[in-house]
Short mmCIF file of C-alpha atoms in Angstrom, two decimals:
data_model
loop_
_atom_site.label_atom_id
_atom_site.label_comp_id
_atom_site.label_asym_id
_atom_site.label_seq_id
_atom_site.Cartn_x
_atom_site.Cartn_y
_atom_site.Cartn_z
CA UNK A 1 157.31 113.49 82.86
CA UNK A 2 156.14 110.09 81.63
CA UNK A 3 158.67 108.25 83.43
CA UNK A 4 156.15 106.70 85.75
CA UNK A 5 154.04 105.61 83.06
CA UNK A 6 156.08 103.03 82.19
CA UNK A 7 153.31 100.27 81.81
CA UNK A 8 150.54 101.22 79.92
CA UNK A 9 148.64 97.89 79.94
CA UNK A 10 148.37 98.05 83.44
CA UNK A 11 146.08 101.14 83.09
CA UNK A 12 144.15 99.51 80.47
CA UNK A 13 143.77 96.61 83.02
CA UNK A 14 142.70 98.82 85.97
CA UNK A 15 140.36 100.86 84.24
CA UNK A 16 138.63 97.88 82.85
CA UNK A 17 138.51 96.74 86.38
CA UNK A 18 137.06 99.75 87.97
CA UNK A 19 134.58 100.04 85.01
CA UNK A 20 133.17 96.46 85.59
CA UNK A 21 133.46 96.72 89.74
CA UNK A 22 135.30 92.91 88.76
CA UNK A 23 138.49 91.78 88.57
CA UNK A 24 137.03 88.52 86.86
CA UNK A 25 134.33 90.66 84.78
CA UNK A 26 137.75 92.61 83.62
CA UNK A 27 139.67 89.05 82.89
CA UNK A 28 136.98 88.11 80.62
CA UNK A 29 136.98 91.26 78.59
CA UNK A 30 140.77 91.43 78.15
CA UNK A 31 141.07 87.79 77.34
CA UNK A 32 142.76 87.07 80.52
CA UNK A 33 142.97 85.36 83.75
CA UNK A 34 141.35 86.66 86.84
CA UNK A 35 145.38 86.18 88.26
CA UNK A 36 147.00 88.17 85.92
CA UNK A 37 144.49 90.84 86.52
CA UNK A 38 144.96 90.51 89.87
CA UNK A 39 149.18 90.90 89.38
CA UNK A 40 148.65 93.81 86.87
CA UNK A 41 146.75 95.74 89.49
CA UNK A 42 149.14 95.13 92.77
CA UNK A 43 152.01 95.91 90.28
CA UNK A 44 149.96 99.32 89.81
CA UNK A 45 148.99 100.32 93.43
CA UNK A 46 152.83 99.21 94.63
CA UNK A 47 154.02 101.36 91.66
CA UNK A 48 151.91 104.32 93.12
CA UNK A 49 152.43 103.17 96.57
CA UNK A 50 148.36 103.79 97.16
CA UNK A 51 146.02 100.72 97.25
CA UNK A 52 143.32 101.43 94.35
CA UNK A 53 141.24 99.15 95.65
CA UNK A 54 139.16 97.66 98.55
CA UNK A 55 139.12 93.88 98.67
CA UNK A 56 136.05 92.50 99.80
CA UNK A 57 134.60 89.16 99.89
CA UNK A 58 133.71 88.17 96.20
CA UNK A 59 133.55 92.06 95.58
CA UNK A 60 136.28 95.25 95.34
CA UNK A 61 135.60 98.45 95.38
CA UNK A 62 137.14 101.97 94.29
CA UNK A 63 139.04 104.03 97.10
CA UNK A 64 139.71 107.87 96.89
CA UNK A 65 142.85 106.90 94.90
CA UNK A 66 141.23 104.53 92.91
CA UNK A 67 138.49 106.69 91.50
CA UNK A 68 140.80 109.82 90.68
CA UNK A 69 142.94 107.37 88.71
CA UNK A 70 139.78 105.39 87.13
CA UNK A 71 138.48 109.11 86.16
CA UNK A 72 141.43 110.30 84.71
CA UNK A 73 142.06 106.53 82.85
CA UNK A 74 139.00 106.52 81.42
CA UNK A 75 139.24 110.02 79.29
CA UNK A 76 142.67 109.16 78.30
CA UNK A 77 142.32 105.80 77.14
CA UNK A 78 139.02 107.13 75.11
CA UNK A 79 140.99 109.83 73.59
CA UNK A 80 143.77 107.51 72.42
CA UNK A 81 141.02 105.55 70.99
CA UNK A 82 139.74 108.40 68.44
CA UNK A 83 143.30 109.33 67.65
CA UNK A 84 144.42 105.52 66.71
CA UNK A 85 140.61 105.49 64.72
CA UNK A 86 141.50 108.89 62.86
CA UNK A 87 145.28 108.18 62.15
CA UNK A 88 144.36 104.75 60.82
CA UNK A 89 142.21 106.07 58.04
CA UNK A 90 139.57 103.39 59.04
CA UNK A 91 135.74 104.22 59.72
CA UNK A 92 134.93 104.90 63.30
CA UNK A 93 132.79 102.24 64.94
CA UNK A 94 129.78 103.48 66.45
CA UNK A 95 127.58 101.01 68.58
CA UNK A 96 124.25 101.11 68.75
CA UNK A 97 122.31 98.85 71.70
CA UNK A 98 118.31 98.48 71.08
CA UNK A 99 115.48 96.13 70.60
CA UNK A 100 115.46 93.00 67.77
CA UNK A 101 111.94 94.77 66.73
CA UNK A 102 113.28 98.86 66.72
CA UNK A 103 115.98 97.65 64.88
CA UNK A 104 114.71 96.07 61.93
CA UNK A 105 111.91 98.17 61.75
CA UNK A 106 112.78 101.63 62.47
CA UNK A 107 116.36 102.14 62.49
CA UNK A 108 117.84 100.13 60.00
CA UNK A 109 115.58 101.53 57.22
CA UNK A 110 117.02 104.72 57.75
CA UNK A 111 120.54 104.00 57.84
CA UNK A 112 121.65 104.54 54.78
CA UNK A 113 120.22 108.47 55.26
CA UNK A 114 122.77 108.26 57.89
CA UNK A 115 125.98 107.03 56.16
CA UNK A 116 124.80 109.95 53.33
CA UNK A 117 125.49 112.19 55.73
CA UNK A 118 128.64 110.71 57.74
CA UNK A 119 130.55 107.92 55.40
CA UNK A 120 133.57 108.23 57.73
CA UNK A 121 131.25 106.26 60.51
CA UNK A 122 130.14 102.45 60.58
CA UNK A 123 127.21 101.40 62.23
CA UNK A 124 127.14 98.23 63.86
CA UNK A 125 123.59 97.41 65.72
CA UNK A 126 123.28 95.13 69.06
CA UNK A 127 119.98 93.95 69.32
CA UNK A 128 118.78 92.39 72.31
CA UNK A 129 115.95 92.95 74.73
CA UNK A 130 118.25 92.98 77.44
CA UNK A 131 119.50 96.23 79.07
CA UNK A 132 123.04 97.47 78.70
CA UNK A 133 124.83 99.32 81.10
CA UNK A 134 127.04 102.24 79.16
CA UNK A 135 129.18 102.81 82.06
CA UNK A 136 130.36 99.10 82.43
CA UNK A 137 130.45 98.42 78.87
CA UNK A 138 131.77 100.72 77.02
CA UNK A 139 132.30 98.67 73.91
CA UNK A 140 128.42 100.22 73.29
CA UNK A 141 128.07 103.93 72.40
CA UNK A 142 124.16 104.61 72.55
CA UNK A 143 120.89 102.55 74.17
CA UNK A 144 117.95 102.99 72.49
CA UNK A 145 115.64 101.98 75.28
CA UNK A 146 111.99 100.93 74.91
CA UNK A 147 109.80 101.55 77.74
CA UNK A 148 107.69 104.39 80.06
CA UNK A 149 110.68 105.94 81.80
CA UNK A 150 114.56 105.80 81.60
CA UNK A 151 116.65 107.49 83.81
CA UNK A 152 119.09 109.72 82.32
CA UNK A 153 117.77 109.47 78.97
CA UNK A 154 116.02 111.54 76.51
CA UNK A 155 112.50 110.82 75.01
CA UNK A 156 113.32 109.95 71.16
CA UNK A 157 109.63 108.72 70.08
CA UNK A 158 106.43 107.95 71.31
CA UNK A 159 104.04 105.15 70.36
CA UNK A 160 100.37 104.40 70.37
CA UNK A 161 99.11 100.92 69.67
CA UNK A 162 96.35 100.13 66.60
CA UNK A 163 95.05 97.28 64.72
CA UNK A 164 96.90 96.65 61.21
CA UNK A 165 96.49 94.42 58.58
CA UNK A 166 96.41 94.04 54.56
CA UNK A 167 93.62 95.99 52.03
CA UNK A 168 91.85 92.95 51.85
CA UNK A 169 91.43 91.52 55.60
CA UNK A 170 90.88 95.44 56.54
CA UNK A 171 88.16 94.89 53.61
CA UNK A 172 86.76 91.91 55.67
CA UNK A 173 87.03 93.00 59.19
CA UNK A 174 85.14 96.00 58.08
CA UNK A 175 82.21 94.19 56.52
CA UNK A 176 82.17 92.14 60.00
CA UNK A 177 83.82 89.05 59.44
CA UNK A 178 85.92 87.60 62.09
CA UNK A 179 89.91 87.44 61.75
CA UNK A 180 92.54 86.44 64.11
CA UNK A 181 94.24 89.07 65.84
CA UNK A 182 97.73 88.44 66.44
CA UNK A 183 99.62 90.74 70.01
CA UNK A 184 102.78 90.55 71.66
CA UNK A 185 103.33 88.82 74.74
CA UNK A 186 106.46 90.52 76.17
CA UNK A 187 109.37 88.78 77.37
CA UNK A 188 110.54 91.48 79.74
CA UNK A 189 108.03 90.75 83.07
CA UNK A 190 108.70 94.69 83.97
CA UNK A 191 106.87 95.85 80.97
CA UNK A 192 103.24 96.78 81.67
CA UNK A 193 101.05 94.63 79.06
CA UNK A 194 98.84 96.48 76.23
CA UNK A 195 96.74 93.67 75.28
CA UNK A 196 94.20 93.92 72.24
CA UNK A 197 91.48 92.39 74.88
CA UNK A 198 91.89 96.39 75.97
CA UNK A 199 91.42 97.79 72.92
CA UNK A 200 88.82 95.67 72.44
CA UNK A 201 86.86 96.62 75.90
CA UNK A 202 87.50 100.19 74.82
CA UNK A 203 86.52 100.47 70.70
CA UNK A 204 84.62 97.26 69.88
CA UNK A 205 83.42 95.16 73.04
CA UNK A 206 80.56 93.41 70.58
CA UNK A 207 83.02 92.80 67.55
CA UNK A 208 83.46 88.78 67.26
CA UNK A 209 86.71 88.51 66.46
CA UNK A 210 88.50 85.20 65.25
CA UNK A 211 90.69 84.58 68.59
CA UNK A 212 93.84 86.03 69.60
CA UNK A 213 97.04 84.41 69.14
CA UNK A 214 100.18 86.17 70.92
CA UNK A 215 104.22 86.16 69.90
CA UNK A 216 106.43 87.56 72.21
CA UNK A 217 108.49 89.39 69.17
CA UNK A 218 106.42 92.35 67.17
CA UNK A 219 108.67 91.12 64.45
CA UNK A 220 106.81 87.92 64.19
CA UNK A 221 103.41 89.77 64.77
CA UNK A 222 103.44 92.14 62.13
CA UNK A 223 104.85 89.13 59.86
CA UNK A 224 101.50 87.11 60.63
CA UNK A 225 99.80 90.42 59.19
CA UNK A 226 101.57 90.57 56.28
CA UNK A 227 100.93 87.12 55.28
CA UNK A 228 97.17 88.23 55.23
CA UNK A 229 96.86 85.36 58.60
CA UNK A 230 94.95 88.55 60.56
CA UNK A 231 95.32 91.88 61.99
CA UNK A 232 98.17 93.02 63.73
CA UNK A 233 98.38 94.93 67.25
CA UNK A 234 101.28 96.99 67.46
CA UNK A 235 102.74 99.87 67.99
CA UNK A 236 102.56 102.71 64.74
CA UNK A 237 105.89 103.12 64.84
CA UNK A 238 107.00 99.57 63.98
CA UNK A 239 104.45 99.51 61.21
CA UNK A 240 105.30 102.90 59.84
CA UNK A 241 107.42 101.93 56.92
CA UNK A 242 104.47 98.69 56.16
CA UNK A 243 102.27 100.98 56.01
CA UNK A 244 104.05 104.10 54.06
CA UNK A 245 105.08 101.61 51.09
CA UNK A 246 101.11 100.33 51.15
CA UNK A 247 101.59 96.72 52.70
CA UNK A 248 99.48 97.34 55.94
CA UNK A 249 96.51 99.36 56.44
CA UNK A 250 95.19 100.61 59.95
CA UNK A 251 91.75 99.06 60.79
CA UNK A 252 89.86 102.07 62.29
CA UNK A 253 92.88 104.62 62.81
CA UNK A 254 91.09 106.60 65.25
CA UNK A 255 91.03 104.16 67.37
CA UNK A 256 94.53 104.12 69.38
CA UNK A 257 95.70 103.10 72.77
CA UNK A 258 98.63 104.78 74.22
CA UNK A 259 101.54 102.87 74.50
CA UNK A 260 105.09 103.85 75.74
CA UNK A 261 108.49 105.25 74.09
CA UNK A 262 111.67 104.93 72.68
CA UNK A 263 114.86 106.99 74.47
CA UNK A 264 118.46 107.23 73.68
CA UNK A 265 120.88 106.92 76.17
CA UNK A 266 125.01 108.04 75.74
CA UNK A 267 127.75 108.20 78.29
CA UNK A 268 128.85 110.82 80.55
CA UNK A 269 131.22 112.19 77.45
CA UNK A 270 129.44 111.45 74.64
CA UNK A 271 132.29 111.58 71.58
CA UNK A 272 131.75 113.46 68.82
CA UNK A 273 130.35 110.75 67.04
CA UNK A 274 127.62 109.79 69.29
CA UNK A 275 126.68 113.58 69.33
CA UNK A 276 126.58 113.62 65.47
CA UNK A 277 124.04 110.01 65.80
CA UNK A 278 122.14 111.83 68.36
CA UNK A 279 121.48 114.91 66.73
CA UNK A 280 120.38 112.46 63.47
CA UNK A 281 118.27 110.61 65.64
CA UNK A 282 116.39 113.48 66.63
CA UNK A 283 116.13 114.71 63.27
CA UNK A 284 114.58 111.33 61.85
CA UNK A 285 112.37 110.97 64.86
CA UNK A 286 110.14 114.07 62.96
CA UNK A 287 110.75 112.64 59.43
CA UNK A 288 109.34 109.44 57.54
CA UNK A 289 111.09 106.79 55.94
#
């Protein structure tokens, strides 16, 4: 039955392959050269006696053959994975892809609430502000995705931007004195801009502030807050726990501007693991730290 699976590794090779659309994208994830990829893969299709794939100039792409076999690769290579992960006894790796700020200031916190709940899983959290692709890299489990829209994915949270600082410049600001105000100038260009000049237009168009200064990490925003430098604007949701344990205040809560949201994206089969994550996501999107 099994008799023409005789090389594994040259499954492992192909899949990787078709995944990436790249024989060299493939050699670089499996530590080898863009030849031996090459080898592995006409080994394969003479094998099968069916050409997997069409050779273009600097490109290749899938033929009939080639995406039955990529199909049918890709589910048993993932299920081989969970079966080596459960019969080793070690904790299932779950990979999380978001932004440096959502990490540090929303998910990690809560964590631990997660590891309560499933201590056979391990969390390891990519943060970068560039987009993955979860059907080219599967090495990544879930995107957290920051933005208006994202195609395929479910809305997790939504955000509205304020003004935030500490008891004592929220003191100041409200007895008129001027304070810097510190925004984020984002580094994605794609990203419409929510600029305190707006909020300002909309809520206090007299109010003489102290000058805006711009970062183009909320990390290092809400850090120029908490060192009592000015008020913060950013989103609510990145100063939620700041503001829960008492170290920011809003300056005139009412007054919010809309901003955009956070959604979570898995592959077409989503493992049981990334359902579990999901379904906790959801349930800590309507809870506090």
């Amino acid at each position: 039955m099994y008799s023409r699976l005789s090389n594994l590794n040259s499954i492992r090779v192909f899949e990787a392959a078709a995944r990436l659309g790249s024989f060299k994208g493939a050699a670089k994830e499996l530590h080898l050269t863009p030849t031996a990829v090459s080898h592995q893969i006409r080994n394969l299709e003479s094998q099968l006696g069916a050409a997997l794939f069409e050779r273009r100039t600097r490109a290749v792409f899938l033929t009939d053959a080639g995406r039955e076999l990529a199909d049918a690769a890709r589910l048993s290579l993932q299920t081989l994975a969970e079966a080596v992960e459960k019969i080793s006894g070690q904790p299932e790796v779950l990979t999380i892809s978001t932004t440096n700020a959502f990490a540090s200031l929303w998910l990690v916190p809560r964590l631990q609430a997660f590891y309560q709940r499933y201590p056979e899983l391990k969390v390891v959290v990519q943060s970068d502000e560039q987009l993955v692709d979860l059907q080219r890299d599967r090495r990544v489990d879930v995107a957290l995705r920051y933005g208006s829209t994202a195609e395929g994915a479910e809305l997790l949270l939504s955000e509205e931007f304020g003004l935030f600082g500490t008891s004592e410049n929220i003191a100041r600001a409200e007895s008129g004195e001027a304070l810097p105000l510190f925004e984020t100038q984002w580094k994605n260009p794609e990203l419409p801009a929510v600029p305190v000049q707006a909020w300002l237009r909309r809520f206090a168009p007299k109010w003489k502030h102290g000058g805006i200064q711009g970062y183009d990490q909320e990390l290092h925003v809400i850090q120029a807050a908490l060192a009592g430098q000015g008020l913060a604007f950013v989103s609510n949701l990145l100063v939620e726990s700041a503001v829960q344990h008492g170290w920011l205040q809003p300056y005139r809560a009412e007054c919010r501007l809309p901003g955009f949201g956070y959604h979570f994206l898995c592959g077409e089969q989503p493992r049981t693991k990334v359902q579990q994550f999901c379904a906790w996501l959801k349930d800590q999107a309507l809870s506090p730290v």
